CSV table of C-alpha atoms in Angstrom, one decimal:
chain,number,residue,atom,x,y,z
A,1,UNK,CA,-0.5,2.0,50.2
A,2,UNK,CA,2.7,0.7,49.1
A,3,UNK,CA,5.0,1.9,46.1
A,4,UNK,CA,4.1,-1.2,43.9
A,5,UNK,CA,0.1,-0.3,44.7
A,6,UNK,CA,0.6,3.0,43.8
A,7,UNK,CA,2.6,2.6,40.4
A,8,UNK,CA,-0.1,0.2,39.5
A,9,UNK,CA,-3.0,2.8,40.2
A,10,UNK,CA,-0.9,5.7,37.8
A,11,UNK,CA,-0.2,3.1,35.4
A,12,UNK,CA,-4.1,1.9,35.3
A,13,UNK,CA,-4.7,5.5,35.1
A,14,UNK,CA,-2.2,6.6,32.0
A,15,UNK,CA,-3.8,3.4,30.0
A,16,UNK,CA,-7.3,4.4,30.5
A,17,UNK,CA,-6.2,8.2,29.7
A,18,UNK,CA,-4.5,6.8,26.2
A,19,UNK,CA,-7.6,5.0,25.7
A,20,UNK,CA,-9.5,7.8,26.1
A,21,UNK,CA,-7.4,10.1,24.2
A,22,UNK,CA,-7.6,7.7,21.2
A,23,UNK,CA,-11.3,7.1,21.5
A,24,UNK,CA,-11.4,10.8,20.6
A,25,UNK,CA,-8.8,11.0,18.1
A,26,UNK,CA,-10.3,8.2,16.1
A,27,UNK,CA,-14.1,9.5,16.8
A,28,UNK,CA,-14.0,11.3,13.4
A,29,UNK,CA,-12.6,8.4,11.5
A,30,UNK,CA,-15.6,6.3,12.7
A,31,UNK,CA,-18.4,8.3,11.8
A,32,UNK,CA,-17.2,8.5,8.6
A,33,UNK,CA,-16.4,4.9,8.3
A,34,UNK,CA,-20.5,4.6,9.6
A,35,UNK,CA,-21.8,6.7,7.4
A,36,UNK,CA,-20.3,6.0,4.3
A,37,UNK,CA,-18.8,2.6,4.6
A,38,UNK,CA,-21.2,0.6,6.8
A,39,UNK,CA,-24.4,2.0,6.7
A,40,UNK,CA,-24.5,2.1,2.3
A,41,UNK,CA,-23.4,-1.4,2.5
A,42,UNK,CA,-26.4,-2.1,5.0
A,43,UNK,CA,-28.3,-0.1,2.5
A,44,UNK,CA,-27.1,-2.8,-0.4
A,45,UNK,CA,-27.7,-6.0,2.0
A,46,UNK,CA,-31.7,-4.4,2.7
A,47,UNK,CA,-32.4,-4.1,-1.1
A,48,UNK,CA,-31.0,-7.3,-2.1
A,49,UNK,CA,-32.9,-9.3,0.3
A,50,UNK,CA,-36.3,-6.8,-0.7
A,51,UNK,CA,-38.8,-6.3,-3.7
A,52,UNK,CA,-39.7,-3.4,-4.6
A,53,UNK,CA,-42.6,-3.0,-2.1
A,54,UNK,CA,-40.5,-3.7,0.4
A,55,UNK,CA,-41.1,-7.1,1.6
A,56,UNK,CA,-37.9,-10.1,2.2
A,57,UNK,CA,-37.3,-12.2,-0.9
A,58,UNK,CA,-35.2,-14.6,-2.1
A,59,UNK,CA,-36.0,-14.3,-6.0
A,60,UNK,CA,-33.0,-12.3,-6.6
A,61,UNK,CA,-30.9,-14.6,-5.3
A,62,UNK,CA,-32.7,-17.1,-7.6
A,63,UNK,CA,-32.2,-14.8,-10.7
A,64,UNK,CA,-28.2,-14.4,-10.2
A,65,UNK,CA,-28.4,-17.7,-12.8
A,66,UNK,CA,-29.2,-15.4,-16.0
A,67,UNK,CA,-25.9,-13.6,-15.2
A,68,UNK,CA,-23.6,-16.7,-15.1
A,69,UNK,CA,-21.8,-15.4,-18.3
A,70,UNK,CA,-21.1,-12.0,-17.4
A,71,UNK,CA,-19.4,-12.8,-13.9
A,72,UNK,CA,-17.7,-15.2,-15.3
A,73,UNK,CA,-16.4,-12.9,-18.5
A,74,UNK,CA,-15.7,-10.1,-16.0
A,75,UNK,CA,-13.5,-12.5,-13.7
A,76,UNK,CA,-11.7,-14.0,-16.9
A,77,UNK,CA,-10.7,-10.5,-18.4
A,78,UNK,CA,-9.9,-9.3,-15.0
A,79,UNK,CA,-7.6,-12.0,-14.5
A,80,UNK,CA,-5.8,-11.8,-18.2
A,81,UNK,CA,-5.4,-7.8,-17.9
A,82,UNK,CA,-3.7,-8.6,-14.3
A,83,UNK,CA,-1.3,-11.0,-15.7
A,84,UNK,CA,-0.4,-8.9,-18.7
A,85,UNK,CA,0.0,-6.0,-16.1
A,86,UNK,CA,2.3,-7.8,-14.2
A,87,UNK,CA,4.5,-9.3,-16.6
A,88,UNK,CA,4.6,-5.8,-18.4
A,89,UNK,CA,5.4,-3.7,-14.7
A,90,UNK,CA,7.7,-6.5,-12.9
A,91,UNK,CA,10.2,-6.1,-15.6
A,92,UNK,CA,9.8,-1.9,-15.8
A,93,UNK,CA,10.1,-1.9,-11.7
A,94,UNK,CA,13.4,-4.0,-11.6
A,95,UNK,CA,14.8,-1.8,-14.2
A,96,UNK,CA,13.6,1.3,-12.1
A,97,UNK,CA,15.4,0.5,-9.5
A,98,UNK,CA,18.5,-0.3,-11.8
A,99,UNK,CA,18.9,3.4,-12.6
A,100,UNK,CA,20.1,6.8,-11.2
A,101,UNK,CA,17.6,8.5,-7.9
A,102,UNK,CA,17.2,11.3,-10.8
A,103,UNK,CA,16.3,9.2,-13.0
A,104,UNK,CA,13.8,6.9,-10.6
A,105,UNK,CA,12.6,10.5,-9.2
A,106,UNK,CA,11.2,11.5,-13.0
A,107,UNK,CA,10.1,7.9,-14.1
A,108,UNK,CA,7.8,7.8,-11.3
A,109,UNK,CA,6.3,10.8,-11.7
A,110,UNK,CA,5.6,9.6,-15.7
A,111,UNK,CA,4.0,6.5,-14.0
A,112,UNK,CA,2.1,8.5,-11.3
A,113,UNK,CA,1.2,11.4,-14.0
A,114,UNK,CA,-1.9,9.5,-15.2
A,115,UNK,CA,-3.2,8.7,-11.6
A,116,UNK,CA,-3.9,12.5,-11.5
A,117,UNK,CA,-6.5,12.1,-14.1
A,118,UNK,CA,-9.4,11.2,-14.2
A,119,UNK,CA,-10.6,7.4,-15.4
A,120,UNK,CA,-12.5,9.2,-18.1
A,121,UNK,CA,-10.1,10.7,-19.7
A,122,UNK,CA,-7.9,8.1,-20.3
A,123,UNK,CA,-10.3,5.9,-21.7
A,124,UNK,CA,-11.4,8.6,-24.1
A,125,UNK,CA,-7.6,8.9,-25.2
A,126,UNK,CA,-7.4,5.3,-25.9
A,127,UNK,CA,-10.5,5.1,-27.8
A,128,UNK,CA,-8.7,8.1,-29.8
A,129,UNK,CA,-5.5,5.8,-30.5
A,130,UNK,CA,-7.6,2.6,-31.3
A,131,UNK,CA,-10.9,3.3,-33.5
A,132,UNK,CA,-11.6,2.8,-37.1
A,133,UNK,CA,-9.9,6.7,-37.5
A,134,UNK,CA,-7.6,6.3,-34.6
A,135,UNK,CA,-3.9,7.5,-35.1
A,136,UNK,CA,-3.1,3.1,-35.3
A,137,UNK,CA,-5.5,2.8,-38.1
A,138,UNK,CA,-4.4,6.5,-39.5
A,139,UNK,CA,-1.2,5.2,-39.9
A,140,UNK,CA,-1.2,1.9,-41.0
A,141,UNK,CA,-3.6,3.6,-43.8
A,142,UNK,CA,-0.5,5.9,-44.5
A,143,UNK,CA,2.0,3.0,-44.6
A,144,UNK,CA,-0.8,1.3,-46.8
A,145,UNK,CA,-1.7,-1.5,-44.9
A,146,UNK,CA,-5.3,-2.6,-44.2
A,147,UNK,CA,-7.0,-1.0,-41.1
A,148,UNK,CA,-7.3,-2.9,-37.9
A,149,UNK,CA,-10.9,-3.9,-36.1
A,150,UNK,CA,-9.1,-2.8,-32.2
A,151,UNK,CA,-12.3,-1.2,-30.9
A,152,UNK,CA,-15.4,-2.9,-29.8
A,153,UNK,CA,-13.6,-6.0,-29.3
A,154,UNK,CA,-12.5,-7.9,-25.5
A,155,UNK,CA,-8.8,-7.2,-26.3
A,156,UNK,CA,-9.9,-3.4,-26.7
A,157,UNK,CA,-11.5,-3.8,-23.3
A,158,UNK,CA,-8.2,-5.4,-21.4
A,159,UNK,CA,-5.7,-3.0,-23.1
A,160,UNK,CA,-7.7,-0.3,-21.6
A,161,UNK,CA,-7.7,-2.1,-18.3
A,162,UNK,CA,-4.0,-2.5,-18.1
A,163,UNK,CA,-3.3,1.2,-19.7
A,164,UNK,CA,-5.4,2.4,-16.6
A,165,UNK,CA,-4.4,0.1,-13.7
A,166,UNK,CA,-0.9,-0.5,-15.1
A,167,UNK,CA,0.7,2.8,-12.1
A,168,UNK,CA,-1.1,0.4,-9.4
A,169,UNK,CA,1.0,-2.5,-10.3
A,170,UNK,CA,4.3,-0.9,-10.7
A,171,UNK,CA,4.1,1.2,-7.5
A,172,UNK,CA,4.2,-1.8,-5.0
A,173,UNK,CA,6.9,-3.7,-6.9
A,174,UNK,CA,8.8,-0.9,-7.2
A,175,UNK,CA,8.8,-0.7,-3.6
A,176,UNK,CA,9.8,-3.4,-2.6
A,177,UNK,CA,12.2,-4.0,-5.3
A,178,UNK,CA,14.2,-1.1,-4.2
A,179,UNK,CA,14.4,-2.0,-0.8
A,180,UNK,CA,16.6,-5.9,-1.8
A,181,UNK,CA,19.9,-5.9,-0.9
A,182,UNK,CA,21.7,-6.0,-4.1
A,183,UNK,CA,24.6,-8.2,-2.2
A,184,UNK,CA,21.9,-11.0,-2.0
A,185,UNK,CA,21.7,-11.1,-6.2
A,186,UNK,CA,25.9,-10.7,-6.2
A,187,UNK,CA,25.8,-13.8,-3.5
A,188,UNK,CA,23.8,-16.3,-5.0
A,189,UNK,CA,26.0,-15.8,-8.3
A,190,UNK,CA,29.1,-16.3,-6.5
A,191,UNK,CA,27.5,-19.4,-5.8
A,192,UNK,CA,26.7,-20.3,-9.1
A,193,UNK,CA,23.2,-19.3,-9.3
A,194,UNK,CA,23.0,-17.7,-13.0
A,195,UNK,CA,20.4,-15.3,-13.6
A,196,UNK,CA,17.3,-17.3,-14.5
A,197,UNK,CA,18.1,-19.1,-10.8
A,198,UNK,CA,18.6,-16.0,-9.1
A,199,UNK,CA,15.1,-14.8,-10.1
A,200,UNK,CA,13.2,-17.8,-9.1
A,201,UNK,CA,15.4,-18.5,-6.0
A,202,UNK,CA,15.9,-14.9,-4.9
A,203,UNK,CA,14.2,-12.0,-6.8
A,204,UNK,CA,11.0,-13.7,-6.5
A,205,UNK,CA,10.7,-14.7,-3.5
A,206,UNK,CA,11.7,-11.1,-1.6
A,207,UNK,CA,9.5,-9.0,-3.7
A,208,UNK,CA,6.5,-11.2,-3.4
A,209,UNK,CA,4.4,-8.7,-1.1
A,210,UNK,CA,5.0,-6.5,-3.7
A,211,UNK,CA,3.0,-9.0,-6.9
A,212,UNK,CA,0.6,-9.5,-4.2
A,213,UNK,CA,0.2,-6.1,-3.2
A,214,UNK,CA,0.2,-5.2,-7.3
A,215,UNK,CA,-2.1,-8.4,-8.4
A,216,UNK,CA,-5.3,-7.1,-5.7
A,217,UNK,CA,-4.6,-3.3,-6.4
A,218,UNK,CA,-5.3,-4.5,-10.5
A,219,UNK,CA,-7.6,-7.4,-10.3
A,220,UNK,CA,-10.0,-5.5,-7.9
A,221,UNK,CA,-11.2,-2.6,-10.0
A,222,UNK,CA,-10.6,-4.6,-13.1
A,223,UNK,CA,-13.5,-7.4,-12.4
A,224,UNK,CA,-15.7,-4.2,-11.2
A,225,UNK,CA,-15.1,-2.1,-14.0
A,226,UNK,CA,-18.0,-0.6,-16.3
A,227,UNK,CA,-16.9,2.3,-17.4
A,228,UNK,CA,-13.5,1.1,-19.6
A,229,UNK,CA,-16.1,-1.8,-21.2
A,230,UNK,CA,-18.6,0.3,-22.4
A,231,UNK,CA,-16.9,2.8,-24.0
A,232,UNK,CA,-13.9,0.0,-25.3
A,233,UNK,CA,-16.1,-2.8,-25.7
A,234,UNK,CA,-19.3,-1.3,-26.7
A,235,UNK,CA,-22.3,-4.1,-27.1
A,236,UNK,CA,-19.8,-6.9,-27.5
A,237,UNK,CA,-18.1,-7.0,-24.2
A,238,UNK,CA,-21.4,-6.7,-20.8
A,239,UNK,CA,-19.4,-6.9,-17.7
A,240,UNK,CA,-20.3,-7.3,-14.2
A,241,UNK,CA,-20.2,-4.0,-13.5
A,242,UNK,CA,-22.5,-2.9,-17.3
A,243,UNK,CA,-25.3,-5.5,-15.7
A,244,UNK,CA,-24.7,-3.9,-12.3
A,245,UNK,CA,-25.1,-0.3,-13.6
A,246,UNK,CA,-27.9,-0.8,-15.8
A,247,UNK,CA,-30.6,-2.8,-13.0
A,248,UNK,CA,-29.7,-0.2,-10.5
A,249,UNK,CA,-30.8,2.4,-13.1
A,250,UNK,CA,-33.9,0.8,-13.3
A,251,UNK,CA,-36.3,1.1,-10.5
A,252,UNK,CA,-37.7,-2.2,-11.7
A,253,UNK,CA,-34.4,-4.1,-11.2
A,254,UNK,CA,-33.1,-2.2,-9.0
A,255,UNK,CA,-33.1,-4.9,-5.9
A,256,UNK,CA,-31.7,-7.3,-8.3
A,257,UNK,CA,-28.5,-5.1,-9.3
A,258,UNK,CA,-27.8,-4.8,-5.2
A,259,UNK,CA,-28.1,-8.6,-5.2
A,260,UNK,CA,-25.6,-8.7,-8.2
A,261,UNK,CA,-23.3,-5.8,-6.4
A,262,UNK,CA,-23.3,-8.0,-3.2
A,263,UNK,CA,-22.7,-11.1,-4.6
A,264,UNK,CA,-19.7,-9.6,-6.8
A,265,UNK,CA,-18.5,-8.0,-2.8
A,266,UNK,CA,-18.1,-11.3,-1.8
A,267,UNK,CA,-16.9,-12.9,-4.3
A,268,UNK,CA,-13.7,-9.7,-4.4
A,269,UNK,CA,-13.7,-10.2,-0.4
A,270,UNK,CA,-12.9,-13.9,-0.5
A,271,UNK,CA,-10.3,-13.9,-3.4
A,272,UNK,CA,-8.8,-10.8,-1.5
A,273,UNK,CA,-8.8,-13.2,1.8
A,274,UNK,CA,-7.0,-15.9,0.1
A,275,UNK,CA,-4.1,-13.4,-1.9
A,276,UNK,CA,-3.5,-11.8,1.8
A,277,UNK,CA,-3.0,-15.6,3.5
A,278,UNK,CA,-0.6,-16.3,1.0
A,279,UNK,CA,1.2,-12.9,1.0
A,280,UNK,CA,1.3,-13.6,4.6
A,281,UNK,CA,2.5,-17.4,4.7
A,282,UNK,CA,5.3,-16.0,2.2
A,283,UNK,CA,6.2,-13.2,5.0
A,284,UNK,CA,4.7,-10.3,2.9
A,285,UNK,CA,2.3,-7.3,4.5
A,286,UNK,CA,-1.4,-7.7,5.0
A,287,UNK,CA,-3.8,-5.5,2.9
């Protein structure tokens, strides 16, 4: 056998060796992407298609009408509380990276600090700064002004959603805003650019993985959420995720809340499809 025969056996033999070896290593990884990834979202496909006794239907599907309002509510408040999050964290990231590394070391741990706790909690604290005997309310009584109606309300219910998800925006852009060459900005204005230019010729442009990494991170929990909507929005404000939560509750409706939950998968998957084609066609990283 000659030298080139026998280099191609040993390297045939290292590649099937690697692919063993990483078989194994990734073994644990797939079992538990089976069992608690792909197999519960079989589980949700089974019931949606399913009565209760079991046999395949298409009446959920036909009932997704009555809930028309809801999606649609959850997607619009979902949308405005991942603007507002953005305009509100693009500006605080940009400024971030403006400072001292001691000073972008502690701000970051503020911003990280309420990631640490749980969803719960924080909702609970904002309920605490916005109801009828909240510490707003408290003091506009003090200052003798007329108490405000915050709670309860669908602006209640998108403050809480960009109090909570506002860390996921700013931790992306912040990211990637650090890593632009400052000589770039200095550039463009020695060529005349003034600043509004540089930001839509420059700024923008470079840390655009970043909004699109920010905007799914924010808009994905947000048109899912339950929790912040019944506790900030109370009987006003029935999400997606209230209608979802209450069928599933119910034995009766329970294989109408896994149509709902699939429908709403889809609907996330595809909007998540499209922000990654553009965050690619602009050069930015795939989700």
């Amino acid at each position: 056998m000659t030298d080139a025969k026998l280099r191609g056996v040993r390297e045939r033999k290292n590649r099937t060796r690697k692919k063993g070896v990483s078989l194994l290593l990734n073994f644990p990884y797939l079992i538990w992407l089976c069992l608690f990834v792909i197999i519960p979202m079989f589980i949700v496909v089974v019931y949606a298609f399913t009565d209760r006794t079991g046999a395949f239907t298409l009446d959920n599907f036909q009932k997704l009408g009555i809930y028309k309002d809801n999606i649609l509510d959850s997607f619009l408040y979902a949308l405005i509380a991942t603007a507002v999050t953005l305009v509100l964290a693009y500006p605080f990231a940009y400024f971030m990276t403006k400072r001292s590394e001691a000073t972008q070391r502690v701000v970051m741990m503020l911003v990280m600090l309420p990631m640490w706790m749980n969803l719960l909690i924080l909702t609970y604290s904002i309920m605490n700064i916005i109801e009828a005997n909240g510490i707003i309310n408290n003091l506009l009584a003090a200052l003798g002004l007329g108490k405000l109606q915050m709670i309860n309300t669908p602006g209640a219910v998108i403050f809480g959603m960009v109090y909570n998800y506002f860390p996921y925006m700013v931790l992306p852009l912040y990211s990637v805003l650090s890593k632009i060459d400052p000589a770039l900005l200095e550039a463009a204005a020695d060529l005349g650019s003034g600043g509004l230019s540089r930001f839509r010729r420059v700024l923008l442009p470079l840390s655009a993985p970043g909004i699109i990494s920010g905007v799914t991170m924010v808009f994905v929990p947000s048109v899912s959420t339950f929790y912040i909507s019944q506790k900030l929005g109370g009987t006003s404000v029935n999400m997606i995720g209230d209608m979802i939560e209450a069928l599933v509750n119910r034995v009766s409706t329970r294989n109408l809340g896994a149509m709902l939950s699939l429908v709403l998968m889809l609907v996330i998957l595809v909007c998540i499809m499209i922000m990654n084609r553009f965050s690619d066609r602009e050069g930015g990283i795939m989700l």
